[in-house]
Tab-separated table of C-alpha atoms in Angstrom:
chain	number	residue	atom	x	y	z
A	960	ASP	CA	14.497	-6.500	1.084
A	961	ILE	CA	13.414	-4.952	4.305
A	962	VAL	CA	11.320	-7.159	6.367
A	963	MET	CA	8.382	-5.683	8.251
A	964	THR	CA	7.083	-7.743	10.906
A	965	GLN	CA	4.024	-6.496	12.948
A	966	SER	CA	2.865	-7.621	16.379
A	967	PRO	CA	0.533	-8.896	17.532
A	968	ASP	CA	-1.345	-10.561	14.631
A	969	SER	CA	-4.753	-9.904	16.167
A	970	LEU	CA	-5.901	-7.954	19.184
A	971	ALA	CA	-9.403	-7.854	20.822
A	972	VAL	CA	-9.874	-4.430	22.447
A	973	SER	CA	-12.926	-2.788	24.383
A	974	LEU	CA	-14.823	0.131	23.113
A	975	GLY	CA	-13.144	3.260	24.305
A	976	GLU	CA	-9.797	1.555	25.528
A	977	ARG	CA	-6.533	1.972	23.884
A	978	ALA	CA	-5.042	-0.329	21.180
A	979	THR	CA	-1.375	-0.703	20.254
A	980	ILE	CA	0.104	-2.011	17.010
A	981	ASN	CA	3.744	-2.604	16.731
A	982	CYS	CA	5.796	-2.836	13.607
A	983	LYS	CA	9.693	-3.587	13.336
A	984	SER	CA	11.805	-3.215	10.127
A	985	SER	CA	14.921	-5.259	9.478
A	986	GLN	CA	16.748	-1.957	8.513
A	987	SER	CA	16.438	1.575	9.648
A	988	LEU	CA	13.938	3.283	7.979
A	989	LEU	CA	15.316	6.817	9.220
A	990	TYR	CA	17.070	8.709	6.521
A	991	SER	CA	19.701	10.813	7.864
A	992	VAL	CA	19.333	13.617	5.123
A	993	ASN	CA	16.188	14.941	6.028
A	994	ASN	CA	15.683	13.232	9.492
A	995	LYS	CA	12.338	11.404	8.196
A	996	ASN	CA	11.268	7.831	8.930
A	997	TYR	CA	9.753	6.339	5.836
A	998	LEU	CA	7.083	4.576	7.349
A	999	GLY	CA	3.040	4.565	6.597
A	1000	TRP	CA	0.337	3.081	8.211
A	1001	TYR	CA	-2.708	2.064	6.530
A	1002	GLN	CA	-6.237	0.828	7.779
A	1003	GLN	CA	-8.295	-1.861	5.518
A	1004	LYS	CA	-11.815	-2.424	6.323
A	1005	PRO	CA	-13.606	-5.622	5.106
A	1006	GLY	CA	-14.564	-5.322	1.250
A	1007	GLN	CA	-12.447	-1.825	0.911
A	1008	PRO	CA	-8.992	-0.541	-0.281
A	1009	PRO	CA	-6.398	0.337	2.226
A	1010	ARG	CA	-6.695	4.103	3.466
A	1011	LEU	CA	-3.570	6.082	4.664
A	1012	LEU	CA	-3.655	6.940	8.306
A	1013	ILE	CA	-0.070	7.751	9.174
A	1014	TYR	CA	2.832	8.986	6.958
A	1015	TRP	CA	6.284	9.859	7.974
A	1016	ALA	CA	5.910	7.303	10.973
A	1017	SER	CA	3.919	10.315	13.045
A	1018	THR	CA	2.062	12.713	10.823
A	1019	ARG	CA	-1.501	12.044	10.339
A	1020	GLU	CA	-3.208	12.152	6.911
A	1021	SER	CA	-5.793	14.927	6.455
A	1022	GLY	CA	-9.370	13.875	7.730
A	1023	VAL	CA	-7.939	11.032	10.046
A	1024	PRO	CA	-9.429	11.146	13.587
A	1025	ASP	CA	-6.847	12.432	15.939
A	1026	ARG	CA	-7.450	9.216	18.159
A	1027	PHE	CA	-4.774	7.697	15.468
A	1028	SER	CA	-1.335	8.296	16.242
A	1029	GLY	CA	1.936	7.121	15.164
A	1030	SER	CA	5.410	7.148	16.844
A	1031	GLY	CA	8.788	5.447	16.504
A	1032	SER	CA	12.058	5.934	14.581
A	1033	GLY	CA	14.811	3.685	13.203
A	1034	THR	CA	13.376	0.352	13.193
A	1035	ASP	CA	10.878	0.426	15.739
A	1036	PHE	CA	7.240	2.082	15.231
A	1037	THR	CA	3.910	2.155	16.974
A	1038	LEU	CA	0.294	2.883	15.845
A	1039	THR	CA	-1.994	3.730	18.579
A	1040	ILE	CA	-5.522	3.929	18.653
A	1041	SER	CA	-6.207	6.104	21.934
A	1042	SER	CA	-10.067	5.346	22.184
A	1043	LEU	CA	-11.328	2.316	20.086
A	1044	GLN	CA	-14.612	3.154	18.429
A	1045	ALA	CA	-16.796	0.510	16.500
A	1046	GLU	CA	-15.812	1.728	13.273
A	1047	ASP	CA	-12.154	1.019	13.844
A	1048	VAL	CA	-12.611	-2.765	13.267
A	1049	ALA	CA	-10.134	-3.313	10.698
A	1050	VAL	CA	-6.652	-4.670	9.763
A	1051	TYR	CA	-3.937	-2.164	9.948
A	1052	TYR	CA	-0.646	-2.473	7.945
A	1053	CYS	CA	2.612	-0.866	8.290
A	1054	HIS	CA	4.888	0.097	4.975
A	1055	GLN	CA	8.123	1.192	4.440
A	1056	TYR	CA	9.031	3.259	1.434
A	1057	HIS	CA	12.749	3.784	2.343
A	1058	THR	CA	14.156	1.288	0.088
A	1059	THR	CA	12.480	-0.905	-3.142
A	1060	PRO	CA	11.091	-3.064	-3.133
A	1061	TRP	CA	8.521	-1.407	-0.920
A	1062	THR	CA	7.156	-3.786	1.708
A	1063	PHE	CA	4.365	-4.207	3.974
A	1064	GLY	CA	3.882	-5.859	7.421
A	1065	GLN	CA	1.780	-9.154	7.621
A	1066	GLY	CA	-0.967	-7.178	8.915
A	1067	THR	CA	-2.761	-6.741	12.238
A	1068	LYS	CA	-6.245	-7.419	12.962
A	1069	VAL	CA	-8.250	-5.228	15.544
A	1070	GLU	CA	-11.593	-6.476	16.940
A	1071	ILE	CA	-13.891	-5.515	19.671
A	1072	LYS	CA	-13.828	-7.161	22.940
B	728	GLU	CA	-13.611	14.056	-7.833
B	729	VAL	CA	-10.220	12.492	-6.924
B	730	GLN	CA	-10.330	8.996	-7.736
B	731	LEU	CA	-8.749	5.990	-9.201
B	732	VAL	CA	-10.747	3.209	-11.390
B	733	GLU	CA	-9.074	0.059	-12.148
B	734	SER	CA	-10.125	-2.314	-15.094
B	735	GLY	CA	-8.948	-5.190	-17.080
B	736	GLY	CA	-9.159	-7.974	-14.505
B	737	GLY	CA	-10.759	-11.399	-15.077
B	738	LEU	CA	-10.035	-15.221	-15.454
B	739	VAL	CA	-7.225	-15.900	-17.244
B	740	GLN	CA	-5.433	-19.375	-17.988
B	741	PRO	CA	-1.853	-20.227	-16.500
B	742	GLY	CA	0.804	-18.613	-19.107
B	743	GLY	CA	-1.580	-16.194	-20.453
B	744	SER	CA	-1.562	-12.430	-20.356
B	745	LEU	CA	-3.883	-9.633	-19.078
B	746	ARG	CA	-3.354	-5.987	-19.185
B	747	LEU	CA	-4.720	-3.811	-16.234
B	748	SER	CA	-5.445	-0.147	-16.461
B	749	CYS	CA	-6.147	2.418	-14.122
B	750	ALA	CA	-7.832	5.603	-14.894
B	751	ALA	CA	-6.906	8.670	-12.517
B	752	SER	CA	-9.238	11.846	-11.904
B	753	GLY	CA	-9.127	14.822	-9.850
B	754	PHE	CA	-5.358	15.493	-9.353
B	755	THR	CA	-2.575	16.457	-11.790
B	756	PHE	CA	-1.431	12.720	-12.893
B	757	SER	CA	1.847	13.484	-14.121
B	758	SER	CA	2.978	15.043	-10.758
B	759	TYR	CA	2.728	11.825	-8.911
B	760	ALA	CA	4.402	8.484	-8.684
B	761	MET	CA	2.096	5.604	-9.248
B	762	ASN	CA	2.118	1.944	-8.004
B	763	TRP	CA	0.412	-1.521	-8.205
B	764	VAL	CA	-0.148	-3.612	-5.093
B	765	ARG	CA	-1.921	-6.849	-4.993
B	766	GLN	CA	-3.693	-8.788	-2.449
B	767	ALA	CA	-4.395	-12.618	-2.669
B	768	PRO	CA	-7.676	-13.821	-1.132
B	769	GLY	CA	-7.445	-13.523	2.650
B	770	LYS	CA	-3.884	-12.513	2.841
B	771	GLY	CA	-2.124	-9.238	3.185
B	772	LEU	CA	-0.686	-6.521	0.672
B	773	GLU	CA	2.154	-7.113	-1.646
B	774	TRP	CA	3.791	-4.242	-3.693
B	775	VAL	CA	4.034	-5.189	-7.073
B	776	SER	CA	5.586	-2.337	-9.081
B	777	GLY	CA	6.073	1.528	-9.365
B	778	ILE	CA	6.644	4.356	-11.542
B	779	SER	CA	7.674	8.108	-11.244
B	780	GLY	CA	5.667	10.804	-12.504
B	781	SER	CA	7.294	11.066	-15.729
B	782	GLY	CA	7.405	7.454	-16.351
B	783	GLY	CA	11.393	7.438	-16.499
B	784	ASN	CA	11.942	5.173	-13.543
B	785	THR	CA	10.068	2.031	-12.957
B	786	TYR	CA	10.306	-0.237	-9.960
B	787	TYR	CA	9.449	-3.858	-9.583
B	788	ALA	CA	9.119	-6.707	-6.814
B	789	ASP	CA	11.858	-9.345	-7.103
B	790	SER	CA	9.414	-12.352	-7.415
B	791	LEU	CA	8.009	-10.797	-10.638
B	792	LYS	CA	11.408	-11.849	-12.529
B	793	GLY	CA	10.421	-9.696	-15.614
B	794	ARG	CA	7.019	-10.710	-16.067
B	795	PHE	CA	5.128	-7.646	-15.488
B	796	THR	CA	5.739	-4.236	-16.929
B	797	ILE	CA	4.306	-1.161	-15.447
B	798	SER	CA	3.687	1.993	-17.675
B	799	ARG	CA	1.768	5.245	-17.832
B	800	ASP	CA	0.102	7.570	-20.360
B	801	ASN	CA	0.128	11.044	-18.919
B	802	SER	CA	-1.743	12.127	-21.743
B	803	LYS	CA	-4.603	9.907	-20.830
B	804	ASN	CA	-4.129	10.029	-17.099
B	805	THR	CA	-3.968	6.443	-16.953
B	806	LEU	CA	-1.536	3.546	-15.373
B	807	TYR	CA	-0.891	0.206	-16.984
B	808	LEU	CA	0.231	-3.049	-15.863
B	809	GLN	CA	1.042	-5.433	-18.586
B	810	MET	CA	1.223	-8.880	-17.087
B	811	ASN	CA	2.833	-11.976	-18.859
B	812	SER	CA	3.302	-15.707	-17.998
B	813	LEU	CA	0.695	-15.713	-15.412
B	814	ARG	CA	0.728	-18.182	-12.682
B	815	ALA	CA	-1.949	-19.227	-10.130
B	816	GLU	CA	-0.162	-17.486	-7.506
B	817	ASP	CA	-0.894	-14.145	-9.167
B	818	THR	CA	-4.497	-14.608	-8.516
B	819	ALA	CA	-5.217	-11.359	-6.506
B	820	VAL	CA	-7.010	-8.184	-6.171
B	821	TYR	CA	-4.843	-5.742	-7.811
B	822	TYR	CA	-4.896	-2.096	-6.564
B	823	CYS	CA	-3.833	1.121	-8.131
B	824	ALA	CA	-2.306	3.517	-5.418
B	825	LYS	CA	-1.004	7.161	-5.827
B	826	GLY	CA	1.907	8.110	-4.381
B	827	ALA	CA	1.771	11.139	-2.191
B	828	SER	CA	4.333	12.962	-4.209
B	829	ILE	CA	6.312	12.851	-7.575
B	830	ALA	CA	9.146	11.089	-5.761
B	831	ALA	CA	9.133	7.272	-5.635
B	832	ASP	CA	9.491	6.827	-2.153
B	833	ASP	CA	6.607	8.274	-0.598
B	834	ALA	CA	3.531	6.939	0.937
B	835	PHE	CA	0.347	5.644	-1.035
B	836	ASP	CA	-2.439	8.251	-0.306
B	837	LEU	CA	-4.922	7.327	-2.707
B	838	TRP	CA	-6.272	3.611	-3.621
B	839	GLY	CA	-8.767	2.499	-6.218
B	840	GLN	CA	-11.445	-0.179	-5.604
B	841	GLY	CA	-9.088	-2.879	-7.096
B	842	THR	CA	-9.619	-5.325	-10.123
B	843	MET	CA	-9.946	-9.085	-9.445
B	844	VAL	CA	-7.346	-11.263	-11.366
B	845	THR	CA	-7.975	-15.049	-11.467
B	846	VAL	CA	-5.575	-17.332	-12.906
B	847	SER	CA	-6.816	-20.781	-13.374
B	848	SER	CA	-7.464	-23.433	-16.158
C-alpha cells in the first residue's frame, strides 16, 4: 500500500500569516502517460464531512478561495494557505488515488496562534 | 440540489451485520464512481471501498478481508455497503463519497454527512 505521511501533525499560525502542510508518499503519484499527480487535499471542520480543496495536486476545486494552493510532484506535495483566516481552522488531509487501496495522510490540525 | 444522504447506521453486536445506503441526487449517478470512507471516533480518514459507475469494478481495503461488499443500483441512484462479521474496530462514521469522474482513480468531490456505526455488546 502507498503510505501517505503528513507533516507537521499540527500547527498554529497567526491570522493573516502563511500555513504550510507537507505530504510525502511512499511511491510516486505521477502517472507518466498523462503527466498528472494523483493527489488530492481535503479540509474537515469539526462535525462536518471532508471537503475537496485541491485535486491533481494543484488544481483548485470550484468555490475554493484562492488563498489555498497545492504544489509538488512525484512523492512530495504541499498545501499552502497564503493568509490564514479564522474559518480555515480545520484538519487537512492529503489523499492518493494513484493505486488502490486509496490512502489518506494522518491529517494536520491547523489552529490560530 | 447535489447531495448524498447516508442511512442504515446504528448499534450492532460483534459478529452482526448491517447494510448502509447512500441516496444520491442532483447529478447523473451512473456517470460517477462512488466510494465509502470511514472515520473512527477522533481518528483520521480510512478508505473502505469503491465501485465504478457501471458497478462492474469494485475495490476494497485490504483490511476488510472479504467482510464488506459494495454495490450500487443505478436505477435507484443508490450506493450500498453490506457489512458482515462486524468487529469493535469497525466502529466509525461511514461517509459516502462521489468520485469526480467515472474513473475509479479520481478525487472525491462530494461527501455525505455520514452515518454512525457502533459495534458493541
